[in-house]
Structures are given as structure tokens and as C-alpha cells.
């Protein structure tokens, strides 16, 4: 009787520890959606941002007022003149000087044409040297040159006209000096170094100060290399002092204005 009960107990309890040793089987939900991996969310966001940034541009309906539309900022060059028309329509035209961003010395010209109410407003207010923003449709026309050849010119039929604040204009035109400050600094150093070379051996240079017929001619020019020097208002004071000393010694020796003595005393300059 005791043996039978022990066998029955062993049969009932043996499977329990065997089930605990077996690894748990994954549930369908946990297998379908594994936990987040390191860096996975960041990578997903980067891919999403990239897709948004380079997605296909939006499609718009064709509109006549958007065809060949263009806008420019620049200075009015000439007084406005009336446009001759056979139907009596009132129109005016002028030329806009468009400055290249970052370089006030470069740019291009483009014709402006205004009609009806825009022409009346422009005729009343627009003057040469006005700094304005214009927007409208870009067109072209043919015109014969002095040689008889036909050339294509471009114009803007102005639909919108605004004045640009003077501070914005100053910033636009001064960008060139700011962007080239490093290059100008190097040029200034080279120029000052050339002055030092000049004062070391002034007899190797022609003095053209009293014989210049054109302001663009240099004040001093090297006899062999052709290097040139101009006197400028922003020259360091030591340049003028050295020239005065040099001129006084030339006068003492009775030398002509375009010759320098071969020997001068050591010179000193300060910044």
C-alpha cells in the first residue's frame, strides 16, 4: 500500500520540474514586435527628415501672372521717359542697375517698363539713384545696333514696385569691403613693403609727381621692373615724412626732380 502511494506521488510531481527547465516559448505578440535597438529611433528620424527634405516638389496650377516672373533690386539709372503708343496707352520706361551681391562694382543693367497705374505712380515718384525692388514678368525685344545687327535686350514689365531701406542698401554695397577685408589687408602689406624698398634705393625709381599729365599715372615707377607707387590719403605718416626728408636732400644737391641721390641716411618709420 505504501509502495503504491509513493509511485503515484512520483508520477504526479515529476513533470513539474521538467517544465521549469524548458525555455519559455515566445508569444506571437512579442515575436512580431521586438524591443527597440540602440540607435534605431535616431536612424529612423534621420531617414524621415531626409525624405521630407528631398521630397518631390509640389505641383501648382499654371497661372499667367507667374510665367517668367522675376524680381530685382537695384538703382534707377536714368529719368523716366514716356513710351510712345498708337492707342494712347500711358507707359514709362527706365533702366535699372542691378548690383552683384558682395561686389558693388559689378552687376548688369535691365530695362524697366511700366503701364497704366504703375506707370503713373512711377512717373510721379521714381527718380534716378532711387534704390528699389521691382517684380514682374521678364520679356525681351529686338533692337538694331549701330552696326545694323539685331540684338536681343531684356526688360521687366513691372507689376510691383517698392523702395528699399537705405540701411539695407548700405549693407548690400558694403558687403564687398567686408568679404574682401583679408585680401585688402594683404594688398596693403605688400604696398607698404614696396614703400620700404623704395626708400632703401630711391635712385632706382622715377619721380613723376611734378610731371604727371594723368591722375592715374603712378607717382613713382621703378626703372627696371615697372613697379608703381601712388600717394594716398590713408598712407602712414612715416611715408610723408620720409618723402619730405628725401626732397630736402635732393634740393640741397640741386638734382632734377626725377633723380634721387644714390646714398641717403638711414630712415626710421612708425606705424
JSON list of N, CA and C in Angstrom, two decimals, residues 83-112:
[
{"chain": "A", "resi": 83, "resn": "UNK", "atom": "N", "xyz": [6.56, 106.14, -73.03]},
{"chain": "A", "resi": 83, "resn": "UNK", "atom": "CA", "xyz": [6.58, 105.15, -74.11]},
{"chain": "A", "resi": 83, "resn": "UNK", "atom": "C", "xyz": [5.54, 105.54, -75.14]},
{"chain": "A", "resi": 84, "resn": "UNK", "atom": "N", "xyz": [5.98, 105.67, -76.37]},
{"chain": "A", "resi": 84, "resn": "UNK", "atom": "CA", "xyz": [5.06, 106.04, -77.45]},
{"chain": "A", "resi": 84, "resn": "UNK", "atom": "C", "xyz": [4.19, 104.85, -77.83]},
{"chain": "A", "resi": 85, "resn": "UNK", "atom": "N", "xyz": [2.87, 105.07, -77.86]},
{"chain": "A", "resi": 85, "resn": "UNK", "atom": "CA", "xyz": [1.93, 104.01, -78.23]},
{"chain": "A", "resi": 85, "resn": "UNK", "atom": "C", "xyz": [0.91, 104.57, -79.22]},
{"chain": "A", "resi": 86, "resn": "UNK", "atom": "N", "xyz": [0.40, 103.69, -80.06]},
{"chain": "A", "resi": 86, "resn": "UNK", "atom": "CA", "xyz": [-0.58, 104.12, -81.07]},
{"chain": "A", "resi": 86, "resn": "UNK", "atom": "C", "xyz": [-1.98, 104.25, -80.49]},
{"chain": "A", "resi": 87, "resn": "UNK", "atom": "N", "xyz": [-2.26, 103.54, -79.38]},
{"chain": "A", "resi": 87, "resn": "UNK", "atom": "CA", "xyz": [-3.60, 103.57, -78.81]},
{"chain": "A", "resi": 87, "resn": "UNK", "atom": "C", "xyz": [-3.72, 104.56, -77.66]},
{"chain": "A", "resi": 88, "resn": "UNK", "atom": "N", "xyz": [-2.65, 105.32, -77.38]},
{"chain": "A", "resi": 88, "resn": "UNK", "atom": "CA", "xyz": [-2.72, 106.32, -76.32]},
{"chain": "A", "resi": 88, "resn": "UNK", "atom": "C", "xyz": [-2.53, 105.76, -74.92]},
{"chain": "A", "resi": 89, "resn": "UNK", "atom": "N", "xyz": [-2.15, 104.51, -74.82]},
{"chain": "A", "resi": 89, "resn": "UNK", "atom": "CA", "xyz": [-1.93, 103.90, -73.50]},
{"chain": "A", "resi": 89, "resn": "UNK", "atom": "C", "xyz": [-0.72, 104.54, -72.84]},
{"chain": "A", "resi": 90, "resn": "UNK", "atom": "N", "xyz": [-0.83, 104.86, -71.55]},
{"chain": "A", "resi": 90, "resn": "UNK", "atom": "CA", "xyz": [0.24, 105.55, -70.84]},
{"chain": "A", "resi": 90, "resn": "UNK", "atom": "C", "xyz": [1.25, 104.54, -70.32]},
{"chain": "A", "resi": 91, "resn": "UNK", "atom": "N", "xyz": [2.51, 104.74, -70.72]},
{"chain": "A", "resi": 91, "resn": "UNK", "atom": "CA", "xyz": [3.58, 103.88, -70.26]},
{"chain": "A", "resi": 91, "resn": "UNK", "atom": "C", "xyz": [4.88, 104.65, -70.11]},
{"chain": "A", "resi": 92, "resn": "UNK", "atom": "N", "xyz": [5.75, 104.19, -69.22]},
{"chain": "A", "resi": 92, "resn": "UNK", "atom": "CA", "xyz": [7.05, 104.81, -69.00]},
{"chain": "A", "resi": 92, "resn": "UNK", "atom": "C", "xyz": [8.11, 103.73, -68.93]},
{"chain": "A", "resi": 93, "resn": "UNK", "atom": "N", "xyz": [9.36, 104.13, -69.10]},
{"chain": "A", "resi": 93, "resn": "UNK", "atom": "CA", "xyz": [10.45, 103.16, -69.06]},
{"chain": "A", "resi": 93, "resn": "UNK", "atom": "C", "xyz": [11.70, 103.82, -68.49]},
{"chain": "A", "resi": 94, "resn": "UNK", "atom": "N", "xyz": [12.61, 103.01, -67.98]},
{"chain": "A", "resi": 94, "resn": "UNK", "atom": "CA", "xyz": [13.91, 103.45, -67.49]},
{"chain": "A", "resi": 94, "resn": "UNK", "atom": "C", "xyz": [14.82, 102.23, -67.46]},
{"chain": "A", "resi": 95, "resn": "UNK", "atom": "N", "xyz": [15.98, 102.39, -66.86]},
{"chain": "A", "resi": 95, "resn": "UNK", "atom": "CA", "xyz": [16.95, 101.29, -66.77]},
{"chain": "A", "resi": 95, "resn": "UNK", "atom": "C", "xyz": [17.34, 101.12, -65.31]},
{"chain": "A", "resi": 96, "resn": "UNK", "atom": "N", "xyz": [17.42, 99.87, -64.88]},
{"chain": "A", "resi": 96, "resn": "UNK", "atom": "CA", "xyz": [17.81, 99.54, -63.51]},
{"chain": "A", "resi": 96, "resn": "UNK", "atom": "C", "xyz": [19.21, 98.96, -63.51]},
{"chain": "A", "resi": 97, "resn": "UNK", "atom": "N", "xyz": [20.05, 99.48, -62.62]},
{"chain": "A", "resi": 97, "resn": "UNK", "atom": "CA", "xyz": [21.38, 98.92, -62.43]},
{"chain": "A", "resi": 97, "resn": "UNK", "atom": "C", "xyz": [21.31, 97.94, -61.28]},
{"chain": "A", "resi": 98, "resn": "UNK", "atom": "N", "xyz": [21.51, 96.65, -61.57]},
{"chain": "A", "resi": 98, "resn": "UNK", "atom": "CA", "xyz": [21.42, 95.59, -60.57]},
{"chain": "A", "resi": 98, "resn": "UNK", "atom": "C", "xyz": [22.83, 95.27, -60.09]},
{"chain": "A", "resi": 99, "resn": "UNK", "atom": "N", "xyz": [23.07, 95.46, -58.80]},
{"chain": "A", "resi": 99, "resn": "UNK", "atom": "CA", "xyz": [24.39, 95.22, -58.24]},
{"chain": "A", "resi": 99, "resn": "UNK", "atom": "C", "xyz": [24.57, 93.74, -57.93]},
{"chain": "A", "resi": 100, "resn": "UNK", "atom": "N", "xyz": [25.76, 93.25, -58.20]},
{"chain": "A", "resi": 100, "resn": "UNK", "atom": "CA", "xyz": [26.07, 91.87, -57.87]},
{"chain": "A", "resi": 100, "resn": "UNK", "atom": "C", "xyz": [26.24, 91.75, -56.36]},
{"chain": "A", "resi": 101, "resn": "UNK", "atom": "N", "xyz": [25.57, 90.79, -55.70]},
{"chain": "A", "resi": 101, "resn": "UNK", "atom": "CA", "xyz": [25.73, 90.64, -54.25]},
{"chain": "A", "resi": 101, "resn": "UNK", "atom": "C", "xyz": [27.19, 90.42, -53.86]},
{"chain": "A", "resi": 102, "resn": "UNK", "atom": "N", "xyz": [27.66, 91.22, -52.91]},
{"chain": "A", "resi": 102, "resn": "UNK", "atom": "CA", "xyz": [29.03, 91.09, -52.44]},
{"chain": "A", "resi": 102, "resn": "UNK", "atom": "C", "xyz": [30.04, 91.87, -53.25]},
{"chain": "A", "resi": 103, "resn": "UNK", "atom": "N", "xyz": [29.58, 92.54, -54.32]},
{"chain": "A", "resi": 103, "resn": "UNK", "atom": "CA", "xyz": [30.52, 93.31, -55.14]},
{"chain": "A", "resi": 103, "resn": "UNK", "atom": "C", "xyz": [29.76, 94.46, -55.77]},
{"chain": "A", "resi": 104, "resn": "UNK", "atom": "N", "xyz": [29.82, 95.64, -55.12]},
{"chain": "A", "resi": 104, "resn": "UNK", "atom": "CA", "xyz": [29.07, 96.79, -55.59]},
{"chain": "A", "resi": 104, "resn": "UNK", "atom": "C", "xyz": [29.58, 97.32, -56.92]},
{"chain": "A", "resi": 105, "resn": "UNK", "atom": "N", "xyz": [30.80, 96.97, -57.30]},
{"chain": "A", "resi": 105, "resn": "UNK", "atom": "CA", "xyz": [31.36, 97.48, -58.55]},
{"chain": "A", "resi": 105, "resn": "UNK", "atom": "C", "xyz": [30.95, 96.69, -59.77]},
{"chain": "A", "resi": 106, "resn": "UNK", "atom": "N", "xyz": [30.29, 95.58, -59.59]},
{"chain": "A", "resi": 106, "resn": "UNK", "atom": "CA", "xyz": [29.91, 94.73, -60.72]},
{"chain": "A", "resi": 106, "resn": "UNK", "atom": "C", "xyz": [28.41, 94.51, -60.71]},
{"chain": "A", "resi": 107, "resn": "UNK", "atom": "N", "xyz": [27.86, 94.21, -61.88]},
{"chain": "A", "resi": 107, "resn": "UNK", "atom": "CA", "xyz": [26.43, 93.96, -61.98]},
{"chain": "A", "resi": 107, "resn": "UNK", "atom": "C", "xyz": [26.02, 94.00, -63.44]},
{"chain": "A", "resi": 108, "resn": "UNK", "atom": "N", "xyz": [24.75, 94.30, -63.67]},
{"chain": "A", "resi": 108, "resn": "UNK", "atom": "CA", "xyz": [24.24, 94.37, -65.04]},
{"chain": "A", "resi": 108, "resn": "UNK", "atom": "C", "xyz": [23.07, 95.35, -65.07]},
{"chain": "A", "resi": 109, "resn": "UNK", "atom": "N", "xyz": [22.67, 95.70, -66.28]},
{"chain": "A", "resi": 109, "resn": "UNK", "atom": "CA", "xyz": [21.56, 96.61, -66.49]},
{"chain": "A", "resi": 109, "resn": "UNK", "atom": "C", "xyz": [20.39, 95.85, -67.10]},
{"chain": "A", "resi": 110, "resn": "UNK", "atom": "N", "xyz": [19.20, 96.28, -66.73]},
{"chain": "A", "resi": 110, "resn": "UNK", "atom": "CA", "xyz": [18.00, 95.70, -67.33]},
{"chain": "A", "resi": 110, "resn": "UNK", "atom": "C", "xyz": [16.94, 96.79, -67.45]},
{"chain": "A", "resi": 111, "resn": "UNK", "atom": "N", "xyz": [16.22, 96.77, -68.58]},
{"chain": "A", "resi": 111, "resn": "UNK", "atom": "CA", "xyz": [15.20, 97.79, -68.83]},
{"chain": "A", "resi": 111, "resn": "UNK", "atom": "C", "xyz": [13.95, 97.51, -67.99]},
{"chain": "A", "resi": 112, "resn": "UNK", "atom": "N", "xyz": [13.32, 98.59, -67.56]},
{"chain": "A", "resi": 112, "resn": "UNK", "atom": "CA", "xyz": [12.06, 98.50, -66.82]},
{"chain": "A", "resi": 112, "resn": "UNK", "atom": "C", "xyz": [10.98, 99.21, -67.63]}
]
